[in-house]
Amino acid sequence: MNFSRINEWNDFKSRPFLISGPCSAETEEQMQTTCSQLAQTGKVNVLRAGIWKPRTRPNAFEGVGVEALAWLKQAGIDNNLPVATEVANGQHVEACLKAGIDILWIGARTTVNPFSVQEVADALKGVDIPVLVKNPVNPDLQLWIGALERIHQAGITKLGAIHRGFSSFQKTAYRNVPKWEIPIELKATFPEIDIICDPSHIAGNRELLAAIAQKAMDLEMTGLMIESHVDPDEAWSDAKQQVTPSRLNELIDTLTIRSTEASSAETSTELIGFRKIIDEIDESLIQTLVDRMALSEKIGQYKLENNVTILQIKRWEEIKRTRMEQANSEGLNEEFMKSLLQLIHKESIRQQTDVMNKSITIG
Ligand code: PEP
Ligand code: MN
């Protein structure tokens, strides 16, 4: 894919490229007040508002609809800022183009559905408006890439991605778990893509916003999309996660924006040195794993000859206890060590199962 970077179509000066505005446009006054306060911070690059809201249950507030497009556009004109909204079908696209909306985004519930994404893409043929594609609700990188490709194939060259986290059946501290490895993998696939993090929909509350925004900046993401409302507690949608424009201003001030490359020559040489050591440690880590796996294959062979089961719970419990004790006393993170042990154990079992299965087919 060949598309232009955000700084080629928006003259933002420094990270984060910031998109902010209410979850939903509610009234003309709410839009005017929120947007002018946001513009006054001098930190916002694009104003946002939801016009059509995808809601989990019927009869919830489903957005004001077309009428509110004019409020959003007017807020942009009044504050000299481009405006963005979510589109989920061809009619939304047509209405936005007619109203002069500057940037469109595809929501998480739309990205999951190739039929809907294609409909949006078809409606976009012949127009070159910037489009941002949110990750799908489910953690499926290919589906996210597929949606970006469909929009790109429609002729859109101003393309970006929004990371808003993934729905999870398990109860977690997040509304949508970030699974940072997925946007990182997207960036590895398309290094030139700008990723904007949406801490509001990842957090689902105000408390976690700053930490998520900081992490996004440390992962070299280009920008942030954060919902803001003049009176967040009274918001008609996503009340818990919205912040006032002044709180947003403070939040952005607390961020540490680290340079993407080490600046002085001294730190670079130091970095190169550190990286060399890391390379060596990784090499020896891999060799250690090779040795361990070779041994576990031998044990598999022994178990086969002596009719012993592959999994012996007592031994596994013993391994976990002793390794966790050592890791703990050395200050390694408990969760990390647990996952690592489980991975190694799973691979050992797979290998030993192979040994046993081979004997079945041979025998
Ligand atoms: C939104 O940005 O208001 C929204 C509905 O987000 P998502 O598609 O990420 O749920
Ligand atoms: Mn929202």
PDB file of N, CA and C in Angstrom, residues 156-228:
ATOM      1  N   ILE A 156      -8.288   5.970  -1.809  1.00  0.00           N
ATOM      2  CA  ILE A 156      -7.941   6.870  -0.685  1.00  0.00           C
ATOM      3  C   ILE A 156      -6.433   6.788  -0.437  1.00  0.00           C
ATOM      4  N   THR A 157      -5.769   7.937  -0.428  1.00  0.00           N
ATOM      5  CA  THR A 157      -4.313   7.923  -0.205  1.00  0.00           C
ATOM      6  C   THR A 157      -3.940   8.493   1.164  1.00  0.00           C
ATOM      7  N   LYS A 158      -4.917   9.143   1.818  1.00  0.00           N
ATOM      8  CA  LYS A 158      -4.637   9.702   3.150  1.00  0.00           C
ATOM      9  C   LYS A 158      -5.251   8.755   4.172  1.00  0.00           C
ATOM     10  N   LEU A 159      -4.432   7.788   4.556  1.00  0.00           N
ATOM     11  CA  LEU A 159      -4.951   6.677   5.352  1.00  0.00           C
ATOM     12  C   LEU A 159      -4.216   6.588   6.677  1.00  0.00           C
ATOM     13  N   GLY A 160      -4.938   6.274   7.741  1.00  0.00           N
ATOM     14  CA  GLY A 160      -4.301   6.071   9.037  1.00  0.00           C
ATOM     15  C   GLY A 160      -5.084   5.021   9.810  1.00  0.00           C
ATOM     16  N   ALA A 161      -4.540   4.604  10.957  1.00  0.00           N
ATOM     17  CA  ALA A 161      -5.212   3.585  11.757  1.00  0.00           C
ATOM     18  C   ALA A 161      -5.460   4.118  13.161  1.00  0.00           C
ATOM     19  N   ILE A 162      -6.537   3.650  13.770  1.00  0.00           N
ATOM     20  CA  ILE A 162      -6.803   4.017  15.176  1.00  0.00           C
ATOM     21  C   ILE A 162      -6.852   2.740  16.011  1.00  0.00           C
ATOM     22  N   HIS A 163      -6.054   2.746  17.073  1.00  0.00           N
ATOM     23  CA  HIS A 163      -6.028   1.604  17.992  1.00  0.00           C
ATOM     24  C   HIS A 163      -6.948   1.923  19.158  1.00  0.00           C
ATOM     25  N   ARG A 164      -8.069   1.181  19.306  1.00  0.00           N
ATOM     26  CA  ARG A 164      -9.037   1.471  20.370  1.00  0.00           C
ATOM     27  C   ARG A 164      -9.269   0.270  21.282  1.00  0.00           C
ATOM     28  N   GLY A 165      -8.377  -0.744  21.164  1.00  0.00           N
ATOM     29  CA  GLY A 165      -8.486  -1.892  22.056  1.00  0.00           C
ATOM     30  C   GLY A 165      -9.500  -2.911  21.564  1.00  0.00           C
ATOM     31  N   PHE A 166      -9.524  -4.075  22.270  1.00  0.00           N
ATOM     32  CA  PHE A 166     -10.286  -5.220  21.786  1.00  0.00           C
ATOM     33  C   PHE A 166     -11.223  -5.723  22.875  1.00  0.00           C
ATOM     34  N   SER A 167     -12.379  -6.111  22.437  1.00  0.00           N
ATOM     35  CA  SER A 167     -13.371  -6.611  23.354  1.00  0.00           C
ATOM     36  C   SER A 167     -12.901  -7.940  23.940  1.00  0.00           C
ATOM     37  N   SER A 168     -13.168  -8.142  25.242  1.00  0.00           N
ATOM     38  CA  SER A 168     -12.703  -9.374  25.866  1.00  0.00           C
ATOM     39  C   SER A 168     -13.806  -9.934  26.745  1.00  0.00           C
ATOM     40  N   PHE A 169     -13.926 -11.256  26.734  1.00  0.00           N
ATOM     41  CA  PHE A 169     -14.954 -11.907  27.530  1.00  0.00           C
ATOM     42  C   PHE A 169     -14.562 -11.864  29.010  1.00  0.00           C
ATOM     43  N   GLN A 170     -13.243 -11.882  29.247  1.00  0.00           N
ATOM     44  CA  GLN A 170     -12.758 -11.848  30.626  1.00  0.00           C
ATOM     45  C   GLN A 170     -12.917 -10.459  31.227  1.00  0.00           C
ATOM     46  N   LYS A 171     -13.151 -10.409  32.519  1.00  0.00           N
ATOM     47  CA  LYS A 171     -13.232  -9.102  33.204  1.00  0.00           C
ATOM     48  C   LYS A 171     -11.818  -8.553  33.357  1.00  0.00           C
ATOM     49  N   THR A 172     -11.599  -7.331  32.883  1.00  0.00           N
ATOM     50  CA  THR A 172     -10.268  -6.737  33.017  1.00  0.00           C
ATOM     51  C   THR A 172     -10.439  -5.307  33.503  1.00  0.00           C
ATOM     52  N   ALA A 173      -9.317  -4.645  33.760  1.00  0.00           N
ATOM     53  CA  ALA A 173      -9.372  -3.254  34.221  1.00  0.00           C
ATOM     54  C   ALA A 173      -9.801  -2.328  33.081  1.00  0.00           C
ATOM     55  N   TYR A 174      -9.722  -2.824  31.850  1.00  0.00           N
ATOM     56  CA  TYR A 174     -10.022  -2.012  30.669  1.00  0.00           C
ATOM     57  C   TYR A 174     -11.427  -2.281  30.149  1.00  0.00           C
ATOM     58  N   ARG A 175     -11.972  -1.289  29.433  1.00  0.00           N
ATOM     59  CA  ARG A 175     -13.227  -1.547  28.716  1.00  0.00           C
ATOM     60  C   ARG A 175     -12.905  -2.409  27.487  1.00  0.00           C
ATOM     61  N   ASN A 176     -11.788  -2.094  26.851  1.00  0.00           N
ATOM     62  CA  ASN A 176     -11.311  -2.883  25.709  1.00  0.00           C
ATOM     63  C   ASN A 176      -9.813  -3.104  25.895  1.00  0.00           C
ATOM     64  N   VAL A 177      -9.406  -4.370  25.982  1.00  0.00           N
ATOM     65  CA  VAL A 177      -7.993  -4.635  26.300  1.00  0.00           C
ATOM     66  C   VAL A 177      -7.082  -4.136  25.171  1.00  0.00           C
ATOM     67  N   PRO A 178      -5.969  -3.478  25.532  1.00  0.00           N
ATOM     68  CA  PRO A 178      -5.146  -2.847  24.480  1.00  0.00           C
ATOM     69  C   PRO A 178      -4.425  -3.838  23.561  1.00  0.00           C
ATOM     70  N   LYS A 179      -3.963  -4.960  24.084  1.00  0.00           N
ATOM     71  CA  LYS A 179      -3.213  -5.909  23.235  1.00  0.00           C
ATOM     72  C   LYS A 179      -2.259  -5.144  22.314  1.00  0.00           C
ATOM     73  N   TRP A 180      -1.310  -4.455  22.937  1.00  0.00           N
ATOM     74  CA  TRP A 180      -0.392  -3.569  22.207  1.00  0.00           C
ATOM     75  C   TRP A 180       0.340  -4.293  21.090  1.00  0.00           C
ATOM     76  N   GLU A 181       0.494  -5.621  21.240  1.00  0.00           N
ATOM     77  CA  GLU A 181       1.248  -6.348  20.217  1.00  0.00           C
ATOM     78  C   GLU A 181       0.577  -6.263  18.839  1.00  0.00           C
ATOM     79  N   ILE A 182      -0.743  -6.060  18.832  1.00  0.00           N
ATOM     80  CA  ILE A 182      -1.442  -6.012  17.528  1.00  0.00           C
ATOM     81  C   ILE A 182      -1.128  -4.720  16.761  1.00  0.00           C
ATOM     82  N   PRO A 183      -1.289  -3.522  17.370  1.00  0.00           N
ATOM     83  CA  PRO A 183      -0.843  -2.331  16.615  1.00  0.00           C
ATOM     84  C   PRO A 183       0.649  -2.356  16.299  1.00  0.00           C
ATOM     85  N   ILE A 184       1.455  -2.968  17.184  1.00  0.00           N
ATOM     86  CA  ILE A 184       2.895  -3.048  16.897  1.00  0.00           C
ATOM     87  C   ILE A 184       3.117  -3.891  15.643  1.00  0.00           C
ATOM     88  N   GLU A 185       2.361  -4.978  15.534  1.00  0.00           N
ATOM     89  CA  GLU A 185       2.469  -5.855  14.360  1.00  0.00           C
ATOM     90  C   GLU A 185       1.969  -5.127  13.106  1.00  0.00           C
ATOM     91  N   LEU A 186       0.932  -4.298  13.268  1.00  0.00           N
ATOM     92  CA  LEU A 186       0.431  -3.524  12.118  1.00  0.00           C
ATOM     93  C   LEU A 186       1.536  -2.588  11.619  1.00  0.00           C
ATOM     94  N   LYS A 187       2.213  -1.950  12.576  1.00  0.00           N
ATOM     95  CA  LYS A 187       3.292  -1.015  12.233  1.00  0.00           C
ATOM     96  C   LYS A 187       4.463  -1.767  11.578  1.00  0.00           C
ATOM     97  N   ALA A 188       4.706  -2.999  12.051  1.00  0.00           N
ATOM     98  CA  ALA A 188       5.794  -3.781  11.460  1.00  0.00           C
ATOM     99  C   ALA A 188       5.437  -4.157  10.021  1.00  0.00           C
ATOM    100  N   THR A 189       4.137  -4.377   9.769  1.00  0.00           N
ATOM    101  CA  THR A 189       3.693  -4.736   8.415  1.00  0.00           C
ATOM    102  C   THR A 189       3.713  -3.514   7.495  1.00  0.00           C
ATOM    103  N   PHE A 190       3.242  -2.388   8.004  1.00  0.00           N
ATOM    104  CA  PHE A 190       3.225  -1.142   7.217  1.00  0.00           C
ATOM    105  C   PHE A 190       3.950  -0.053   7.999  1.00  0.00           C
ATOM    106  N   PRO A 191       5.293  -0.021   7.936  1.00  0.00           N
ATOM    107  CA  PRO A 191       6.043   0.930   8.779  1.00  0.00           C
ATOM    108  C   PRO A 191       5.631   2.379   8.542  1.00  0.00           C
ATOM    109  N   GLU A 192       5.091   2.671   7.385  1.00  0.00           N
ATOM    110  CA  GLU A 192       4.762   4.069   7.088  1.00  0.00           C
ATOM    111  C   GLU A 192       3.380   4.469   7.616  1.00  0.00           C
ATOM    112  N   ILE A 193       2.661   3.546   8.244  1.00  0.00           N
ATOM    113  CA  ILE A 193       1.305   3.915   8.679  1.00  0.00           C
ATOM    114  C   ILE A 193       1.337   4.696   9.998  1.00  0.00           C
ATOM    115  N   ASP A 194       0.504   5.734  10.076  1.00  0.00           N
ATOM    116  CA  ASP A 194       0.369   6.485  11.321  1.00  0.00           C
ATOM    117  C   ASP A 194      -0.689   5.795  12.157  1.00  0.00           C
ATOM    118  N   ILE A 195      -0.357   5.544  13.414  1.00  0.00           N
ATOM    119  CA  ILE A 195      -1.346   4.946  14.314  1.00  0.00           C
ATOM    120  C   ILE A 195      -1.708   5.962  15.392  1.00  0.00           C
ATOM    121  N   ILE A 196      -3.009   6.113  15.573  1.00  0.00           N
ATOM    122  CA  ILE A 196      -3.516   7.021  16.599  1.00  0.00           C
ATOM    123  C   ILE A 196      -4.146   6.155  17.675  1.00  0.00           C
ATOM    124  N   CYS A 197      -3.783   6.387  18.911  1.00  0.00           N
ATOM    125  CA  CYS A 197      -4.350   5.582  19.991  1.00  0.00           C
ATOM    126  C   CYS A 197      -5.583   6.279  20.556  1.00  0.00           C
ATOM    127  N   ASP A 198      -6.592   5.501  20.878  1.00  0.00           N
ATOM    128  CA  ASP A 198      -7.839   6.028  21.446  1.00  0.00           C
ATOM    129  C   ASP A 198      -7.945   5.529  22.896  1.00  0.00           C
ATOM    130  N   PRO A 199      -7.283   6.229  23.825  1.00  0.00           N
ATOM    131  CA  PRO A 199      -7.301   5.763  25.218  1.00  0.00           C
ATOM    132  C   PRO A 199      -8.715   5.755  25.813  1.00  0.00           C
ATOM    133  N   SER A 200      -9.613   6.605  25.303  1.00  0.00           N
ATOM    134  CA  SER A 200     -10.966   6.673  25.876  1.00  0.00           C
ATOM    135  C   SER A 200     -11.683   5.333  25.790  1.00  0.00           C
ATOM    136  N   HIS A 201     -11.664   4.735  24.584  1.00  0.00           N
ATOM    137  CA  HIS A 201     -12.395   3.472  24.425  1.00  0.00           C
ATOM    138  C   HIS A 201     -11.612   2.284  24.959  1.00  0.00           C
ATOM    139  N   ILE A 202     -10.292   2.412  25.098  1.00  0.00           N
ATOM    140  CA  ILE A 202      -9.516   1.343  25.749  1.00  0.00           C
ATOM    141  C   ILE A 202      -9.828   1.364  27.248  1.00  0.00           C
ATOM    142  N   ALA A 203      -9.786   2.547  27.856  1.00  0.00           N
ATOM    143  CA  ALA A 203      -9.946   2.655  29.310  1.00  0.00           C
ATOM    144  C   ALA A 203     -11.393   2.438  29.740  1.00  0.00           C
ATOM    145  N   GLY A 204     -12.297   3.199  29.127  1.00  0.00           N
ATOM    146  CA  GLY A 204     -13.693   3.154  29.572  1.00  0.00           C
ATOM    147  C   GLY A 204     -13.884   3.943  30.863  1.00  0.00           C
ATOM    148  N   ASN A 205     -12.801   4.551  31.370  1.00  0.00           N
ATOM    149  CA  ASN A 205     -12.905   5.402  32.558  1.00  0.00           C
ATOM    150  C   ASN A 205     -11.861   6.510  32.443  1.00  0.00           C
ATOM    151  N   ARG A 206     -11.925   7.480  33.369  1.00  0.00           N
ATOM    152  CA  ARG A 206     -10.980   8.615  33.265  1.00  0.00           C
ATOM    153  C   ARG A 206      -9.616   8.291  33.850  1.00  0.00           C
ATOM    154  N   GLU A 207      -9.611   7.399  34.837  1.00  0.00           N
ATOM    155  CA  GLU A 207      -8.388   7.157  35.614  1.00  0.00           C
ATOM    156  C   GLU A 207      -7.244   6.598  34.777  1.00  0.00           C
ATOM    157  N   LEU A 208      -7.584   5.731  33.826  1.00  0.00           N
ATOM    158  CA  LEU A 208      -6.517   5.052  33.075  1.00  0.00           C
ATOM    159  C   LEU A 208      -6.030   5.822  31.847  1.00  0.00           C
ATOM    160  N   LEU A 209      -6.733   6.929  31.522  1.00  0.00           N
ATOM    161  CA  LEU A 209      -6.425   7.626  30.267  1.00  0.00           C
ATOM    162  C   LEU A 209      -4.946   8.020  30.125  1.00  0.00           C
ATOM    163  N   ALA A 210      -4.404   8.645  31.174  1.00  0.00           N
ATOM    164  CA  ALA A 210      -3.051   9.200  31.058  1.00  0.00           C
ATOM    165  C   ALA A 210      -2.021   8.086  30.853  1.00  0.00           C
ATOM    166  N   ALA A 211      -2.169   7.001  31.604  1.00  0.00           N
ATOM    167  CA  ALA A 211      -1.186   5.918  31.492  1.00  0.00           C
ATOM    168  C   ALA A 211      -1.225   5.296  30.093  1.00  0.00           C
ATOM    169  N   ILE A 212      -2.440   5.149  29.554  1.00  0.00           N
ATOM    170  CA  ILE A 212      -2.557   4.556  28.213  1.00  0.00           C
ATOM    171  C   ILE A 212      -1.968   5.512  27.164  1.00  0.00           C
ATOM    172  N   ALA A 213      -2.273   6.806  27.330  1.00  0.00           N
ATOM    173  CA  ALA A 213      -1.752   7.795  26.377  1.00  0.00           C
ATOM    174  C   ALA A 213      -0.224   7.801  26.419  1.00  0.00           C
ATOM    175  N   GLN A 214       0.344   7.712  27.621  1.00  0.00           N
ATOM    176  CA  GLN A 214       1.807   7.714  27.752  1.00  0.00           C
ATOM    177  C   GLN A 214       2.406   6.492  27.051  1.00  0.00           C
ATOM    178  N   LYS A 215       1.758   5.346  27.273  1.00  0.00           N
ATOM    179  CA  LYS A 215       2.270   4.111  26.657  1.00  0.00           C
ATOM    180  C   LYS A 215       2.240   4.228  25.133  1.00  0.00           C
ATOM    181  N   ALA A 216       1.141   4.801  24.612  1.00  0.00           N
ATOM    182  CA  ALA A 216       1.019   4.966  23.156  1.00  0.00           C
ATOM    183  C   ALA A 216       2.160   5.833  22.634  1.00  0.00           C
ATOM    184  N   MET A 217       2.474   6.901  23.369  1.00  0.00           N
ATOM    185  CA  MET A 217       3.569   7.787  22.944  1.00  0.00           C
ATOM    186  C   MET A 217       4.902   7.039  23.000  1.00  0.00           C
ATOM    187  N   ASP A 218       5.074   6.217  24.033  1.00  0.00           N
ATOM    188  CA  ASP A 218       6.334   5.475  24.154  1.00  0.00           C
ATOM    189  C   ASP A 218       6.462   4.395  23.079  1.00  0.00           C
ATOM    190  N   LEU A 219       5.330   4.000  22.502  1.00  0.00           N
ATOM    191  CA  LEU A 219       5.380   3.018  21.410  1.00  0.00           C
ATOM    192  C   LEU A 219       5.441   3.725  20.052  1.00  0.00           C
ATOM    193  N   GLU A 220       5.752   5.017  20.087  1.00  0.00           N
ATOM    194  CA  GLU A 220       5.940   5.813  18.866  1.00  0.00           C
ATOM    195  C   GLU A 220       4.679   5.993  18.047  1.00  0.00           C
ATOM    196  N   MET A 221       3.516   5.939  18.709  1.00  0.00           N
ATOM    197  CA  MET A 221       2.295   6.205  17.948  1.00  0.00           C
ATOM    198  C   MET A 221       2.249   7.702  17.624  1.00  0.00           C
ATOM    199  N   THR A 222       1.570   8.022  16.509  1.00  0.00           N
ATOM    200  CA  THR A 222       1.584   9.406  16.037  1.00  0.00           C
ATOM    201  C   THR A 222       0.694  10.310  16.866  1.00  0.00           C
ATOM    202  N   GLY A 223      -0.456   9.758  17.255  1.00  0.00           N
ATOM    203  CA  GLY A 223      -1.411  10.661  17.887  1.00  0.00           C
ATOM    204  C   GLY A 223      -2.331   9.992  18.877  1.00  0.00           C
ATOM    205  N   LEU A 224      -3.281  10.803  19.360  1.00  0.00           N
ATOM    206  CA  LEU A 224      -4.256  10.338  20.342  1.00  0.00           C
ATOM    207  C   LEU A 224      -5.636  10.827  19.941  1.00  0.00           C
ATOM    208  N   MET A 225      -6.644   9.998  20.194  1.00  0.00           N
ATOM    209  CA  MET A 225      -8.025  10.453  20.059  1.00  0.00           C
ATOM    210  C   MET A 225      -8.640  10.307  21.438  1.00  0.00           C
ATOM    211  N   ILE A 226      -8.986  11.436  22.048  1.00  0.00           N
ATOM    212  CA  ILE A 226      -9.504  11.384  23.421  1.00  0.00           C
ATOM    213  C   ILE A 226     -10.834  12.136  23.476  1.00  0.00           C
ATOM    214  N   GLU A 227     -11.848  11.470  24.026  1.00  0.00           N
ATOM    215  CA  GLU A 227     -13.173  12.103  24.080  1.00  0.00           C
ATOM    216  C   GLU A 227     -13.227  13.172  25.166  1.00  0.00           C
ATOM    217  N   SER A 228     -13.848  14.298  24.805  1.00  0.00           N
ATOM    218  CA  SER A 228     -13.942  15.404  25.757  1.00  0.00           C
ATOM    219  C   SER A 228     -15.324  16.051  25.661  1.00  0.00           C
TER     220      SER A 228
END
